[in-house]
């Protein structure tokens, strides 16, 4: 979630390592999503991150100057809801408050705080499904008609209905949809399964600390790839297709390519499924410590069905994140499969070309390497397609 937040802040023109920004959150310090996000916000940005409002199942706290970080982190450590925030830690701002949602009036204040508090970013990290819907989305607007947040990063699922998202984006709100912003939870599970398939529990314990660290790095990289692609597509399409729509299109394209590649690979023999290209893909997908210490088991212990699923999903995501949505979006099914196979072969050729350029004495070799790195595989794929029969 925080990787998407970081991308969104830069999209808003905010450098969070140098500039102050404000956040409002649903979900308490004792919650998994909200609690972890609070810790990450403070770890990454310190006092630059001003959490102005938090509402959870027990109460709410609001401070236009930013809720005291020491007190927020105490609640996270002790697993306490926001109603335990000490009033002594509020600023002198007369609008600041802490309430327990114990009567109808206070419940109403808590329920409306996410919409009324003004902030740069809103992170729904808890709350009831479809809290914001067709009937109440206008509550999220300020008196001048602009949204009460400049952007939303959906840490919790289905806080907004699709119609509410559409209406608010029409008002200028930028939104990273839940299926993009918190999809790393599903990806994380795949790494847990991978380790369980390859090694014994006692072996995993020995590498657990390093393994977890490497998984987190991979999750950050994958989240950044999706967030940056969505923003790139948003601008390349002249901001006419909103981020939520792009998220849906992206998921559909990746899923389609995954299914087509998987179907194509089904017909391969066991020997073909273990060719060097696919073996290398499995090694690259796995955290480095698993590849380094258990490389042989990584190739032999994974069931064929799981190996096929990993390869298909990895190919699809890698191609779409690298080359963009539109390259494969409108190709017919057979052309997608052929393009993928061309691309994989040309990637190997590209690495050899880059090695040769890097070892050369070209005066501008760094520039050539950058060009090859950014667009080389796609260009080589197109050249290969031209030399072979046209894709129908």
PDB file of C-alpha atoms in Angstrom, residues 109-346:
ATOM      1  CA  UNK A 109     -19.025  12.204  14.116  1.00  0.00           C
ATOM      2  CA  UNK A 110     -16.884   9.073  13.793  1.00  0.00           C
ATOM      3  CA  UNK A 111     -18.822   7.857  10.761  1.00  0.00           C
ATOM      4  CA  UNK A 112     -18.444  11.164   8.912  1.00  0.00           C
ATOM      5  CA  UNK A 113     -14.844  11.979   9.819  1.00  0.00           C
ATOM      6  CA  UNK A 114     -13.345  10.188   6.795  1.00  0.00           C
ATOM      7  CA  UNK A 115     -15.413  12.457   4.533  1.00  0.00           C
ATOM      8  CA  UNK A 116     -15.204  15.742   6.427  1.00  0.00           C
ATOM      9  CA  UNK A 117     -11.512  15.869   7.342  1.00  0.00           C
ATOM     10  CA  UNK A 118      -9.392  17.471   4.610  1.00  0.00           C
ATOM     11  CA  UNK A 119      -6.113  15.785   3.632  1.00  0.00           C
ATOM     12  CA  UNK A 120      -3.805  15.167   0.703  1.00  0.00           C
ATOM     13  CA  UNK A 121      -4.365  11.394   0.843  1.00  0.00           C
ATOM     14  CA  UNK A 122      -7.154   9.186   2.169  1.00  0.00           C
ATOM     15  CA  UNK A 123      -6.258   5.582   3.011  1.00  0.00           C
ATOM     16  CA  UNK A 124      -9.275   3.388   3.734  1.00  0.00           C
ATOM     17  CA  UNK A 125      -7.573   0.661   5.773  1.00  0.00           C
ATOM     18  CA  UNK A 126     -10.705  -0.598   7.501  1.00  0.00           C
ATOM     19  CA  UNK A 127     -14.429   0.036   7.613  1.00  0.00           C
ATOM     20  CA  UNK A 128     -17.628  -1.476   6.293  1.00  0.00           C
ATOM     21  CA  UNK A 129     -17.874  -2.626   2.659  1.00  0.00           C
ATOM     22  CA  UNK A 130     -19.336  -0.027   0.322  1.00  0.00           C
ATOM     23  CA  UNK A 131     -19.165   2.706   2.943  1.00  0.00           C
ATOM     24  CA  UNK A 132     -19.076   5.223   0.086  1.00  0.00           C
ATOM     25  CA  UNK A 133     -21.818   4.508  -2.424  1.00  0.00           C
ATOM     26  CA  UNK A 134     -24.194   6.044  -4.963  1.00  0.00           C
ATOM     27  CA  UNK A 135     -26.334   7.575  -2.223  1.00  0.00           C
ATOM     28  CA  UNK A 136     -23.662   9.313  -0.150  1.00  0.00           C
ATOM     29  CA  UNK A 137     -20.583   9.942  -2.320  1.00  0.00           C
ATOM     30  CA  UNK A 138     -21.294  13.672  -2.327  1.00  0.00           C
ATOM     31  CA  UNK A 139     -20.543  13.712   1.411  1.00  0.00           C
ATOM     32  CA  UNK A 140     -16.885  13.350   0.395  1.00  0.00           C
ATOM     33  CA  UNK A 141     -16.999  16.765  -1.263  1.00  0.00           C
ATOM     34  CA  UNK A 142     -16.106  20.090   0.332  1.00  0.00           C
ATOM     35  CA  UNK A 143     -18.473  23.084   0.129  1.00  0.00           C
ATOM     36  CA  UNK A 144     -16.703  24.241  -3.053  1.00  0.00           C
ATOM     37  CA  UNK A 145     -17.457  20.895  -4.719  1.00  0.00           C
ATOM     38  CA  UNK A 146     -13.902  19.530  -4.640  1.00  0.00           C
ATOM     39  CA  UNK A 147     -13.079  16.206  -2.928  1.00  0.00           C
ATOM     40  CA  UNK A 148     -11.903  16.384   0.699  1.00  0.00           C
ATOM     41  CA  UNK A 149      -8.767  14.450  -0.339  1.00  0.00           C
ATOM     42  CA  UNK A 150      -6.656  14.939  -3.433  1.00  0.00           C
ATOM     43  CA  UNK A 151      -6.144  11.203  -3.827  1.00  0.00           C
ATOM     44  CA  UNK A 152      -7.174   7.825  -2.414  1.00  0.00           C
ATOM     45  CA  UNK A 153      -5.051   4.710  -1.973  1.00  0.00           C
ATOM     46  CA  UNK A 154      -7.385   1.838  -1.139  1.00  0.00           C
ATOM     47  CA  UNK A 155      -5.758  -0.290   1.525  1.00  0.00           C
ATOM     48  CA  UNK A 156      -9.053  -2.002   2.374  1.00  0.00           C
ATOM     49  CA  UNK A 157     -11.230  -3.811  -0.126  1.00  0.00           C
ATOM     50  CA  UNK A 158     -14.508  -2.404  -1.520  1.00  0.00           C
ATOM     51  CA  UNK A 159     -14.705   0.700   0.695  1.00  0.00           C
ATOM     52  CA  UNK A 160     -16.078   2.501  -2.385  1.00  0.00           C
ATOM     53  CA  UNK A 161     -18.669   1.205  -4.841  1.00  0.00           C
ATOM     54  CA  UNK A 162     -17.813   1.454  -8.524  1.00  0.00           C
ATOM     55  CA  UNK A 163     -20.330   4.246  -9.039  1.00  0.00           C
ATOM     56  CA  UNK A 164     -18.928   6.252  -6.127  1.00  0.00           C
ATOM     57  CA  UNK A 165     -15.430   5.862  -7.571  1.00  0.00           C
ATOM     58  CA  UNK A 166     -16.595   7.107 -10.966  1.00  0.00           C
ATOM     59  CA  UNK A 167     -18.435  10.123  -9.581  1.00  0.00           C
ATOM     60  CA  UNK A 168     -15.542  11.182  -7.349  1.00  0.00           C
ATOM     61  CA  UNK A 169     -12.970  10.773 -10.114  1.00  0.00           C
ATOM     62  CA  UNK A 170     -15.141  12.999 -12.291  1.00  0.00           C
ATOM     63  CA  UNK A 171     -14.667  15.594  -9.544  1.00  0.00           C
ATOM     64  CA  UNK A 172     -10.889  15.326  -9.869  1.00  0.00           C
ATOM     65  CA  UNK A 173     -10.058  12.693  -7.258  1.00  0.00           C
ATOM     66  CA  UNK A 174      -7.166  10.354  -8.123  1.00  0.00           C
ATOM     67  CA  UNK A 175      -7.651   6.768  -6.942  1.00  0.00           C
ATOM     68  CA  UNK A 176      -5.536   3.654  -6.753  1.00  0.00           C
ATOM     69  CA  UNK A 177      -8.072   0.826  -6.648  1.00  0.00           C
ATOM     70  CA  UNK A 178      -7.980  -1.871  -3.967  1.00  0.00           C
ATOM     71  CA  UNK A 179      -7.232  -4.680  -6.424  1.00  0.00           C
ATOM     72  CA  UNK A 180      -4.000  -2.898  -7.355  1.00  0.00           C
ATOM     73  CA  UNK A 181      -2.990  -1.235  -4.093  1.00  0.00           C
ATOM     74  CA  UNK A 182      -3.249  -4.289  -1.853  1.00  0.00           C
ATOM     75  CA  UNK A 183      -2.652  -7.161  -4.295  1.00  0.00           C
ATOM     76  CA  UNK A 184       0.745  -7.922  -2.745  1.00  0.00           C
ATOM     77  CA  UNK A 185      -1.030  -9.957  -0.077  1.00  0.00           C
ATOM     78  CA  UNK A 186      -1.887 -12.576  -2.692  1.00  0.00           C
ATOM     79  CA  UNK A 187       1.621 -12.459  -4.172  1.00  0.00           C
ATOM     80  CA  UNK A 188       3.112 -12.879  -0.692  1.00  0.00           C
ATOM     81  CA  UNK A 189       1.114 -16.086  -0.262  1.00  0.00           C
ATOM     82  CA  UNK A 190       2.692 -17.484  -3.425  1.00  0.00           C
ATOM     83  CA  UNK A 191       6.154 -17.069  -1.891  1.00  0.00           C
ATOM     84  CA  UNK A 192       4.987 -18.850   1.275  1.00  0.00           C
ATOM     85  CA  UNK A 193       3.702 -21.747  -0.830  1.00  0.00           C
ATOM     86  CA  UNK A 194       6.911 -21.825  -2.870  1.00  0.00           C
ATOM     87  CA  UNK A 195       9.086 -22.234   0.217  1.00  0.00           C
ATOM     88  CA  UNK A 196       6.777 -24.907   1.635  1.00  0.00           C
ATOM     89  CA  UNK A 197       6.984 -26.899  -1.598  1.00  0.00           C
ATOM     90  CA  UNK A 198      10.760 -26.749  -1.889  1.00  0.00           C
ATOM     91  CA  UNK A 199      12.207 -27.105   1.605  1.00  0.00           C
ATOM     92  CA  UNK A 200      11.417 -28.588   5.015  1.00  0.00           C
ATOM     93  CA  UNK A 201      10.216 -26.411   7.939  1.00  0.00           C
ATOM     94  CA  UNK A 202      13.511 -26.785   9.803  1.00  0.00           C
ATOM     95  CA  UNK A 203      15.402 -25.636   6.706  1.00  0.00           C
ATOM     96  CA  UNK A 204      13.096 -22.659   6.296  1.00  0.00           C
ATOM     97  CA  UNK A 205      13.670 -21.519   9.888  1.00  0.00           C
ATOM     98  CA  UNK A 206      17.389 -21.164   9.150  1.00  0.00           C
ATOM     99  CA  UNK A 207      16.798 -18.796   6.229  1.00  0.00           C
ATOM    100  CA  UNK A 208      13.547 -17.178   7.394  1.00  0.00           C
ATOM    101  CA  UNK A 209      14.920 -13.730   8.250  1.00  0.00           C
ATOM    102  CA  UNK A 210      16.744 -13.341   4.946  1.00  0.00           C
ATOM    103  CA  UNK A 211      13.877 -14.928   3.000  1.00  0.00           C
ATOM    104  CA  UNK A 212      11.299 -12.525   4.450  1.00  0.00           C
ATOM    105  CA  UNK A 213      13.526  -9.546   3.670  1.00  0.00           C
ATOM    106  CA  UNK A 214      13.981 -10.667   0.076  1.00  0.00           C
ATOM    107  CA  UNK A 215      10.242 -11.304  -0.320  1.00  0.00           C
ATOM    108  CA  UNK A 216       9.527  -7.766   0.878  1.00  0.00           C
ATOM    109  CA  UNK A 217      11.952  -6.367  -1.688  1.00  0.00           C
ATOM    110  CA  UNK A 218      10.229  -8.327  -4.440  1.00  0.00           C
ATOM    111  CA  UNK A 219       6.804  -7.145  -3.266  1.00  0.00           C
ATOM    112  CA  UNK A 220       7.951  -3.515  -3.287  1.00  0.00           C
ATOM    113  CA  UNK A 221       9.338  -3.921  -6.803  1.00  0.00           C
ATOM    114  CA  UNK A 222       6.118  -5.502  -8.080  1.00  0.00           C
ATOM    115  CA  UNK A 223       3.958  -2.840  -6.421  1.00  0.00           C
ATOM    116  CA  UNK A 224       6.119  -0.083  -7.873  1.00  0.00           C
ATOM    117  CA  UNK A 225       5.915  -1.658 -11.339  1.00  0.00           C
ATOM    118  CA  UNK A 226       2.116  -1.609 -11.231  1.00  0.00           C
ATOM    119  CA  UNK A 227       1.761   1.856  -9.696  1.00  0.00           C
ATOM    120  CA  UNK A 228       4.217   3.468 -12.105  1.00  0.00           C
ATOM    121  CA  UNK A 229       2.632   1.726 -15.115  1.00  0.00           C
ATOM    122  CA  UNK A 230      -0.855   2.929 -14.148  1.00  0.00           C
ATOM    123  CA  UNK A 231       0.360   6.511 -13.842  1.00  0.00           C
ATOM    124  CA  UNK A 232       2.317   6.261 -17.099  1.00  0.00           C
ATOM    125  CA  UNK A 233      -0.730   4.943 -18.954  1.00  0.00           C
ATOM    126  CA  UNK A 234      -2.887   7.620 -17.318  1.00  0.00           C
ATOM    127  CA  UNK A 235      -0.733  10.376 -18.791  1.00  0.00           C
ATOM    128  CA  UNK A 236      -0.118   8.675 -22.147  1.00  0.00           C
ATOM    129  CA  UNK A 237      -3.893   8.422 -22.612  1.00  0.00           C
ATOM    130  CA  UNK A 238      -4.279  12.124 -21.935  1.00  0.00           C
ATOM    131  CA  UNK A 239      -5.892  11.531 -18.535  1.00  0.00           C
ATOM    132  CA  UNK A 240      -9.076  10.519 -20.348  1.00  0.00           C
ATOM    133  CA  UNK A 241      -9.061   7.037 -18.801  1.00  0.00           C
ATOM    134  CA  UNK A 242      -9.092   7.237 -15.015  1.00  0.00           C
ATOM    135  CA  UNK A 243      -6.830   5.187 -12.774  1.00  0.00           C
ATOM    136  CA  UNK A 244      -9.594   2.855 -11.588  1.00  0.00           C
ATOM    137  CA  UNK A 245     -10.538   1.991 -15.166  1.00  0.00           C
ATOM    138  CA  UNK A 246      -6.869   1.471 -16.010  1.00  0.00           C
ATOM    139  CA  UNK A 247      -6.502  -0.860 -13.031  1.00  0.00           C
ATOM    140  CA  UNK A 248      -9.363  -2.988 -14.339  1.00  0.00           C
ATOM    141  CA  UNK A 249      -7.948  -2.987 -17.872  1.00  0.00           C
ATOM    142  CA  UNK A 250      -4.495  -3.917 -16.572  1.00  0.00           C
ATOM    143  CA  UNK A 251      -5.853  -6.841 -14.547  1.00  0.00           C
ATOM    144  CA  UNK A 252      -7.873  -8.070 -17.520  1.00  0.00           C
ATOM    145  CA  UNK A 253      -4.859  -7.929 -19.862  1.00  0.00           C
ATOM    146  CA  UNK A 254      -2.522  -9.698 -17.417  1.00  0.00           C
ATOM    147  CA  UNK A 255      -5.131 -12.387 -16.681  1.00  0.00           C
ATOM    148  CA  UNK A 256      -5.786 -12.932 -20.394  1.00  0.00           C
ATOM    149  CA  UNK A 257      -2.095 -13.249 -21.248  1.00  0.00           C
ATOM    150  CA  UNK A 258      -1.585 -15.567 -18.256  1.00  0.00           C
ATOM    151  CA  UNK A 259      -4.424 -17.844 -19.366  1.00  0.00           C
ATOM    152  CA  UNK A 260      -3.259 -17.927 -22.990  1.00  0.00           C
ATOM    153  CA  UNK A 261       0.344 -18.716 -22.055  1.00  0.00           C
ATOM    154  CA  UNK A 262      -0.791 -21.357 -19.563  1.00  0.00           C
ATOM    155  CA  UNK A 263      -2.979 -23.045 -22.156  1.00  0.00           C
ATOM    156  CA  UNK A 264      -0.097 -23.035 -24.631  1.00  0.00           C
ATOM    157  CA  UNK A 265       2.342 -24.509 -22.110  1.00  0.00           C
ATOM    158  CA  UNK A 266      -0.034 -27.333 -21.200  1.00  0.00           C
ATOM    159  CA  UNK A 267       1.018 -29.211 -24.313  1.00  0.00           C
ATOM    160  CA  UNK A 268       4.738 -29.180 -23.494  1.00  0.00           C
ATOM    161  CA  UNK A 269       6.512 -32.356 -22.461  1.00  0.00           C
ATOM    162  CA  UNK A 270       8.249 -32.598 -19.106  1.00  0.00           C
ATOM    163  CA  UNK A 271      11.607 -32.053 -20.803  1.00  0.00           C
ATOM    164  CA  UNK A 272      10.323 -28.967 -22.632  1.00  0.00           C
ATOM    165  CA  UNK A 273       8.915 -27.562 -19.389  1.00  0.00           C
ATOM    166  CA  UNK A 274      12.419 -27.753 -17.923  1.00  0.00           C
ATOM    167  CA  UNK A 275      14.311 -25.995 -20.692  1.00  0.00           C
ATOM    168  CA  UNK A 276      16.927 -23.414 -19.611  1.00  0.00           C
ATOM    169  CA  UNK A 277      14.643 -20.428 -20.264  1.00  0.00           C
ATOM    170  CA  UNK A 278      11.913 -21.680 -17.934  1.00  0.00           C
ATOM    171  CA  UNK A 279      14.421 -22.886 -15.341  1.00  0.00           C
ATOM    172  CA  UNK A 280      15.930 -19.405 -15.269  1.00  0.00           C
ATOM    173  CA  UNK A 281      12.479 -17.849 -14.878  1.00  0.00           C
ATOM    174  CA  UNK A 282      11.817 -19.979 -11.791  1.00  0.00           C
ATOM    175  CA  UNK A 283      15.218 -19.054 -10.340  1.00  0.00           C
ATOM    176  CA  UNK A 284      14.579 -15.359 -10.979  1.00  0.00           C
ATOM    177  CA  UNK A 285      11.075 -15.521  -9.504  1.00  0.00           C
ATOM    178  CA  UNK A 286      12.227 -17.111  -6.251  1.00  0.00           C
ATOM    179  CA  UNK A 287      13.943 -15.095  -3.509  1.00  0.00           C
ATOM    180  CA  UNK A 288      17.688 -15.271  -4.091  1.00  0.00           C
ATOM    181  CA  UNK A 289      18.477 -17.296  -0.976  1.00  0.00           C
ATOM    182  CA  UNK A 290      16.136 -20.072  -2.111  1.00  0.00           C
ATOM    183  CA  UNK A 291      17.761 -20.165  -5.554  1.00  0.00           C
ATOM    184  CA  UNK A 292      21.280 -20.086  -4.136  1.00  0.00           C
ATOM    185  CA  UNK A 293      20.886 -22.707  -1.402  1.00  0.00           C
ATOM    186  CA  UNK A 294      18.221 -24.965  -2.889  1.00  0.00           C
ATOM    187  CA  UNK A 295      18.512 -24.387  -6.646  1.00  0.00           C
ATOM    188  CA  UNK A 296      18.188 -28.054  -7.628  1.00  0.00           C
ATOM    189  CA  UNK A 297      15.170 -28.616  -5.378  1.00  0.00           C
ATOM    190  CA  UNK A 298      13.599 -25.477  -6.802  1.00  0.00           C
ATOM    191  CA  UNK A 299      13.515 -27.165 -10.204  1.00  0.00           C
ATOM    192  CA  UNK A 300      12.493 -30.660  -9.062  1.00  0.00           C
ATOM    193  CA  UNK A 301      10.153 -30.241  -6.081  1.00  0.00           C
ATOM    194  CA  UNK A 302       7.595 -27.887  -7.593  1.00  0.00           C
ATOM    195  CA  UNK A 303       4.623 -29.783  -9.079  1.00  0.00           C
ATOM    196  CA  UNK A 304       4.133 -29.335 -12.806  1.00  0.00           C
ATOM    197  CA  UNK A 305       0.823 -27.497 -12.338  1.00  0.00           C
ATOM    198  CA  UNK A 306       2.364 -24.972  -9.935  1.00  0.00           C
ATOM    199  CA  UNK A 307       5.457 -24.499 -12.093  1.00  0.00           C
ATOM    200  CA  UNK A 308       3.206 -23.840 -15.078  1.00  0.00           C
ATOM    201  CA  UNK A 309       1.146 -21.321 -13.098  1.00  0.00           C
ATOM    202  CA  UNK A 310       4.255 -19.462 -11.891  1.00  0.00           C
ATOM    203  CA  UNK A 311       5.794 -19.269 -15.353  1.00  0.00           C
ATOM    204  CA  UNK A 312       2.559 -18.120 -17.000  1.00  0.00           C
ATOM    205  CA  UNK A 313       1.815 -15.430 -14.418  1.00  0.00           C
ATOM    206  CA  UNK A 314       5.411 -14.203 -14.344  1.00  0.00           C
ATOM    207  CA  UNK A 315       5.658 -13.918 -18.132  1.00  0.00           C
ATOM    208  CA  UNK A 316       2.376 -12.031 -18.357  1.00  0.00           C
ATOM    209  CA  UNK A 317       3.101  -9.559 -15.567  1.00  0.00           C
ATOM    210  CA  UNK A 318       6.683  -8.940 -16.692  1.00  0.00           C
ATOM    211  CA  UNK A 319       5.721  -8.207 -20.290  1.00  0.00           C
ATOM    212  CA  UNK A 320       2.776  -5.970 -19.474  1.00  0.00           C
ATOM    213  CA  UNK A 321       4.600  -4.003 -16.752  1.00  0.00           C
ATOM    214  CA  UNK A 322       7.630  -3.515 -18.991  1.00  0.00           C
ATOM    215  CA  UNK A 323       5.950  -2.786 -22.325  1.00  0.00           C
ATOM    216  CA  UNK A 324       2.611  -1.312 -21.269  1.00  0.00           C
ATOM    217  CA  UNK A 325      -1.031  -2.299 -21.502  1.00  0.00           C
ATOM    218  CA  UNK A 326      -1.745  -1.455 -25.117  1.00  0.00           C
ATOM    219  CA  UNK A 327       0.972  -3.606 -26.736  1.00  0.00           C
ATOM    220  CA  UNK A 328      -0.887  -6.886 -26.110  1.00  0.00           C
ATOM    221  CA  UNK A 329      -4.343  -5.551 -25.280  1.00  0.00           C
ATOM    222  CA  UNK A 330      -5.896  -5.734 -28.747  1.00  0.00           C
ATOM    223  CA  UNK A 331      -3.951  -8.622 -30.312  1.00  0.00           C
ATOM    224  CA  UNK A 332      -5.918 -11.789 -31.158  1.00  0.00           C
ATOM    225  CA  UNK A 333      -5.240 -14.796 -28.938  1.00  0.00           C
ATOM    226  CA  UNK A 334      -2.786 -16.626 -31.199  1.00  0.00           C
ATOM    227  CA  UNK A 335      -0.853 -13.441 -31.869  1.00  0.00           C
ATOM    228  CA  UNK A 336      -0.469 -12.884 -28.123  1.00  0.00           C
ATOM    229  CA  UNK A 337       1.045 -16.341 -27.639  1.00  0.00           C
ATOM    230  CA  UNK A 338       3.407 -15.944 -30.601  1.00  0.00           C
ATOM    231  CA  UNK A 339       4.478 -12.491 -29.447  1.00  0.00           C
ATOM    232  CA  UNK A 340       5.246 -13.815 -25.968  1.00  0.00           C
ATOM    233  CA  UNK A 341       7.442 -16.581 -27.388  1.00  0.00           C
ATOM    234  CA  UNK A 342       9.230 -14.129 -29.690  1.00  0.00           C
ATOM    235  CA  UNK A 343       9.799 -11.819 -26.712  1.00  0.00           C
ATOM    236  CA  UNK A 344      11.276 -14.508 -24.475  1.00  0.00           C
ATOM    237  CA  UNK A 345      13.742 -15.550 -27.168  1.00  0.00           C
ATOM    238  CA  UNK A 346      14.730 -11.965 -27.883  1.00  0.00           C
TER     239      UNK A 346
END
